[in-house]
mmCIF file of N, CA and C and ligand atoms in Angstrom:
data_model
loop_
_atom_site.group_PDB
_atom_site.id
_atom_site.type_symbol
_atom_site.label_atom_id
_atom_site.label_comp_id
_atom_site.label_asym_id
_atom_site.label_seq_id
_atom_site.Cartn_x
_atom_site.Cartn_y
_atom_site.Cartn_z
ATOM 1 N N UNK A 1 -53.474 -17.238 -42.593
ATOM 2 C CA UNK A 1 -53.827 -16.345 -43.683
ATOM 3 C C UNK A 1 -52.637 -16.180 -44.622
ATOM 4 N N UNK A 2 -52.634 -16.119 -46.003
ATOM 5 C CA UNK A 2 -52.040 -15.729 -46.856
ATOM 6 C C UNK A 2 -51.488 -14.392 -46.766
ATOM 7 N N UNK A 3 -50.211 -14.018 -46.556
ATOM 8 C CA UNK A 3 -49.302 -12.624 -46.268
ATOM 9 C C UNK A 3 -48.813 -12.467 -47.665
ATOM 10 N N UNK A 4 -48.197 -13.200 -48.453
ATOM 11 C CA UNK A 4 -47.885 -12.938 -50.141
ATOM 12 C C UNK A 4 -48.568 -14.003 -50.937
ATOM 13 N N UNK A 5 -49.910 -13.621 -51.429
ATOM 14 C CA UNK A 5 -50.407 -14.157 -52.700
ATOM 15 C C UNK A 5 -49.794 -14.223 -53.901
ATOM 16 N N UNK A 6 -48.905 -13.728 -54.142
ATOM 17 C CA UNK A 6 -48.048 -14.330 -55.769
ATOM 18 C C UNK A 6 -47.611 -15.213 -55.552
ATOM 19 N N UNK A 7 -47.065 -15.566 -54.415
ATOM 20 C CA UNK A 7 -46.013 -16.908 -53.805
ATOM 21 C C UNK A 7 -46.425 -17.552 -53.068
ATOM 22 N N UNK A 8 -47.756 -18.047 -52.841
ATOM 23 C CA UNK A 8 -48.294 -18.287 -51.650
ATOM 24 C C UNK A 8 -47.644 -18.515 -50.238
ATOM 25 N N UNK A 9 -47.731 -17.690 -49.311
ATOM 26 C CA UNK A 9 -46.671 -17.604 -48.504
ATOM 27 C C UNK A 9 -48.063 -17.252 -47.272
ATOM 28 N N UNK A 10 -47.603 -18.191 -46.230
ATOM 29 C CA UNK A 10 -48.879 -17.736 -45.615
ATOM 30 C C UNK A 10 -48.213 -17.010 -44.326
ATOM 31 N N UNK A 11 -48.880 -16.528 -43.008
ATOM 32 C CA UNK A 11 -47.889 -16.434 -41.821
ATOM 33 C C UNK A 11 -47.938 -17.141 -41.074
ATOM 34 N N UNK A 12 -47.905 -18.264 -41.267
ATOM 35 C CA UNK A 12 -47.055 -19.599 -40.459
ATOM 36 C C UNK A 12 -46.226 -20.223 -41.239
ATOM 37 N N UNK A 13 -45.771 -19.770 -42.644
ATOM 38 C CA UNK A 13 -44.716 -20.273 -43.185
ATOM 39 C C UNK A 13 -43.680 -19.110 -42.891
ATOM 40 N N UNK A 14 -44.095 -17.736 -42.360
ATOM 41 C CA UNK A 14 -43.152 -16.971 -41.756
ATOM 42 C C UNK A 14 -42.716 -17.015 -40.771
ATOM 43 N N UNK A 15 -43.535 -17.465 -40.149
ATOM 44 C CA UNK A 15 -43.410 -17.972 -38.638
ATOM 45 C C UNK A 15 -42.546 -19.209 -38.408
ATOM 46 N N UNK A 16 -42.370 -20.478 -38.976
ATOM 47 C CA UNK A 16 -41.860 -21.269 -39.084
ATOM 48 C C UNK A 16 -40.474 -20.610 -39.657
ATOM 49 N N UNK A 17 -40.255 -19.685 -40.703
ATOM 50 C CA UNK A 17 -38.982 -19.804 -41.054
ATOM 51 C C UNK A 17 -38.082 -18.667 -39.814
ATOM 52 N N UNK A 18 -39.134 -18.038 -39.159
ATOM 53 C CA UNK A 18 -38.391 -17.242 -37.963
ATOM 54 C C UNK A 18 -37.957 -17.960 -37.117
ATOM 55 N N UNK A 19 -38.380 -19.027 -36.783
ATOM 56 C CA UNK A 19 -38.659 -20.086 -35.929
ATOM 57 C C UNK A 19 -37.133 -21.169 -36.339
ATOM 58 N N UNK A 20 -36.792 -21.078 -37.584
ATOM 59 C CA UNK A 20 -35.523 -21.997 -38.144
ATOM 60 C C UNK A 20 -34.625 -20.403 -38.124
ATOM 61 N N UNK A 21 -34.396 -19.493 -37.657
ATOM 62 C CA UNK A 21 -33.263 -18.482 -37.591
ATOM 63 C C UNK A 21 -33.527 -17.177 -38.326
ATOM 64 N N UNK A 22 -34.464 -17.150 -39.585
ATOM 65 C CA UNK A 22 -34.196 -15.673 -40.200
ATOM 66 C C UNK A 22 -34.920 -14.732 -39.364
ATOM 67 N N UNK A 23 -34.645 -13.436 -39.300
ATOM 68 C CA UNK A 23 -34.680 -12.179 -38.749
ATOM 69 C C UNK A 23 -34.724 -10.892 -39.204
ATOM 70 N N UNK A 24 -34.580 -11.234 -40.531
ATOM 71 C CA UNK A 24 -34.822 -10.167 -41.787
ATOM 72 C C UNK A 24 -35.491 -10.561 -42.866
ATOM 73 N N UNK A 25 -36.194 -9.543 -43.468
ATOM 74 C CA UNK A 25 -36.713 -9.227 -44.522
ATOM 75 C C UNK A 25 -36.091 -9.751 -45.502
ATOM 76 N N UNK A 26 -34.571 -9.511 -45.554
ATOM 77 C CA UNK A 26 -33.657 -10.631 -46.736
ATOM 78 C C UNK A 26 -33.842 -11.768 -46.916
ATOM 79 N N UNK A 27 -33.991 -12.483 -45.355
ATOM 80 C CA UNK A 27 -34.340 -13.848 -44.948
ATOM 81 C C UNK A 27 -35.583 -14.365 -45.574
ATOM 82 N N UNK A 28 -36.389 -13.733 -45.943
ATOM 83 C CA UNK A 28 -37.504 -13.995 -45.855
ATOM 84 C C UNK A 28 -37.673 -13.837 -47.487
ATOM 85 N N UNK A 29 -36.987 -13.236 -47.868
ATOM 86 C CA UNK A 29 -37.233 -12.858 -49.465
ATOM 87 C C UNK A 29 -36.481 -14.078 -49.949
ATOM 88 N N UNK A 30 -35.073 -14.672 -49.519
ATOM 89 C CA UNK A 30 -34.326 -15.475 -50.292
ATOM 90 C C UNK A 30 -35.393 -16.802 -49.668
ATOM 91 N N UNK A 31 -35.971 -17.164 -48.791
ATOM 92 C CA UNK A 31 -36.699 -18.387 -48.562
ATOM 93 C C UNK A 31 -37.665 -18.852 -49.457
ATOM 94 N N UNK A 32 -38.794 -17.590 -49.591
ATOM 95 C CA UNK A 32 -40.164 -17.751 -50.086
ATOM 96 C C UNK A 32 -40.387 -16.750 -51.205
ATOM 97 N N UNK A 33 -39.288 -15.919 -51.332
ATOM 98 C CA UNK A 33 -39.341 -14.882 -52.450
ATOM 99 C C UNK A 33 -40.525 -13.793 -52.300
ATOM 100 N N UNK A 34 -40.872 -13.770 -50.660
ATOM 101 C CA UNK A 34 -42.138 -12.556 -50.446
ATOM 102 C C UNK A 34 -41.150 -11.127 -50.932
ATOM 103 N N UNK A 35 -42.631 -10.416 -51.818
ATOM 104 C CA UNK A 35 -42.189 -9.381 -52.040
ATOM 105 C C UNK A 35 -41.580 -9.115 -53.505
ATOM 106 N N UNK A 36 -41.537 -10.419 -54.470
ATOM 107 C CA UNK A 36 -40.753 -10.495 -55.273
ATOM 108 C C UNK A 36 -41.333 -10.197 -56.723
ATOM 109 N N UNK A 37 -43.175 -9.727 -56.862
ATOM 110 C CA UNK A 37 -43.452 -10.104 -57.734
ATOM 111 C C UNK A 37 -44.097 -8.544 -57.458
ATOM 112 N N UNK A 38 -45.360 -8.571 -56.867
ATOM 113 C CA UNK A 38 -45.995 -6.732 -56.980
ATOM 114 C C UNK A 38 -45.598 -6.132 -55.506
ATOM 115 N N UNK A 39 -45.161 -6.547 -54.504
ATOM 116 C CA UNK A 39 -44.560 -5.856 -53.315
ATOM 117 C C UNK A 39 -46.006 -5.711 -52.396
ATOM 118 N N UNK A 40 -46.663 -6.103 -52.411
ATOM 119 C CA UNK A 40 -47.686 -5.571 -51.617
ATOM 120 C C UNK A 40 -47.938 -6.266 -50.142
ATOM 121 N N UNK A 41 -46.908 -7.494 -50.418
ATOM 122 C CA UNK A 41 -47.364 -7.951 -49.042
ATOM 123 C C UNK A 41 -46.137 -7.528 -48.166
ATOM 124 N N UNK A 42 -45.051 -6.440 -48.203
ATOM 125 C CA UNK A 42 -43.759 -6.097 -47.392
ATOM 126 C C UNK A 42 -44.103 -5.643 -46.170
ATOM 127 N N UNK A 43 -45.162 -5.355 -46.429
ATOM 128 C CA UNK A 43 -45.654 -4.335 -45.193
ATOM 129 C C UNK A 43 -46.384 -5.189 -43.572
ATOM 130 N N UNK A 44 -47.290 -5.924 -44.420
ATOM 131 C CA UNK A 44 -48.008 -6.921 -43.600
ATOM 132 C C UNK A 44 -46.494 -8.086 -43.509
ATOM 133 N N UNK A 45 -45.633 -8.591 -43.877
ATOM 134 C CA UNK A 45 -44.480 -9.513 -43.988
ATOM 135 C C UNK A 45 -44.200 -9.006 -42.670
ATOM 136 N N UNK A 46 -43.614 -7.655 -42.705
ATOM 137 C CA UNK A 46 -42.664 -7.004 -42.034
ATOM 138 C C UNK A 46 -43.537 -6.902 -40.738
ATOM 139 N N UNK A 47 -44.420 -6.706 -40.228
ATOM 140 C CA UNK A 47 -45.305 -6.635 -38.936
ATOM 141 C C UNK A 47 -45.238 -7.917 -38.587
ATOM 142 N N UNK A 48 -45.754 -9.062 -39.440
ATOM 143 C CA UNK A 48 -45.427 -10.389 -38.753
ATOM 144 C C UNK A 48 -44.076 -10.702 -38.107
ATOM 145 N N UNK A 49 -42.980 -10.651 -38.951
ATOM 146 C CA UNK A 49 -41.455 -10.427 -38.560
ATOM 147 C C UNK A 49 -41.456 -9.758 -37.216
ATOM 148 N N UNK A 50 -42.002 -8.566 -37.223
ATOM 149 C CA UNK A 50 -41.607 -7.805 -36.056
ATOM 150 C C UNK A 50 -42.187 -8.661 -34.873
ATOM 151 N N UNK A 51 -42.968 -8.699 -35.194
ATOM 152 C CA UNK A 51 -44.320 -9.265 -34.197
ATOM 153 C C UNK A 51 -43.986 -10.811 -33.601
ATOM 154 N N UNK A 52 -43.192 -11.393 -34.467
ATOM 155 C CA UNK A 52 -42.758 -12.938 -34.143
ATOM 156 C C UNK A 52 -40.968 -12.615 -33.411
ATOM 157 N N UNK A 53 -40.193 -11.736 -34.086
ATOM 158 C CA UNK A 53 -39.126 -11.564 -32.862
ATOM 159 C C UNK A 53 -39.476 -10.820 -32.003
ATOM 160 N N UNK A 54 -40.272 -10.041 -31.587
ATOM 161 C CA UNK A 54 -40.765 -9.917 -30.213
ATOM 162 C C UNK A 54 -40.562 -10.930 -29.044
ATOM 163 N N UNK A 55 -41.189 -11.586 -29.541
ATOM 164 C CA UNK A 55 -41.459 -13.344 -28.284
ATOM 165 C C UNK A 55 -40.014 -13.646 -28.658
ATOM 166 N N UNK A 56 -39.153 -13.697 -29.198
ATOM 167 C CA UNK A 56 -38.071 -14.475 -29.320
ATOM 168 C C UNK A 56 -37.307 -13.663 -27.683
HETATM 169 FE FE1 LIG B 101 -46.179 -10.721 -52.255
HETATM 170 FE FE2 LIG B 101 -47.330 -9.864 -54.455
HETATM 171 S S1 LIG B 101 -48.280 -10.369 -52.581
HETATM 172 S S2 LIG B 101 -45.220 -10.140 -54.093
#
């Protein structure tokens, strides 16, 4: 599913970039630029994040 529609950013391209080392929200903004245009997907971003370093 699509997590940031301005940027198309889905959550397996979050997943994948958790998966290559980022662990923050910064990480994730300088990769795919989620968050960068109306903010609406930070919230749902940030649960995936959480939710994928869990299992780490
Ligand atoms: Fe991510 Fe708009 S949905 S910036």
């Amino acid at each position: 599913m699509y997590v940031c529609i301005c940027n198309k950013v889905s959550d397996k391209d979050i997943k994948a970039s958790i998966q290559d080392g980022a662990t923050t929200m910064r990480a994730l903004y300088k990769e795919h630029n989620i968050g960068s245009q109306c903010g609406k997907c930070c919230q749902c971003a940030k649960q995936v994040l959480n939710q994928e370093l869990i299992k780490i």
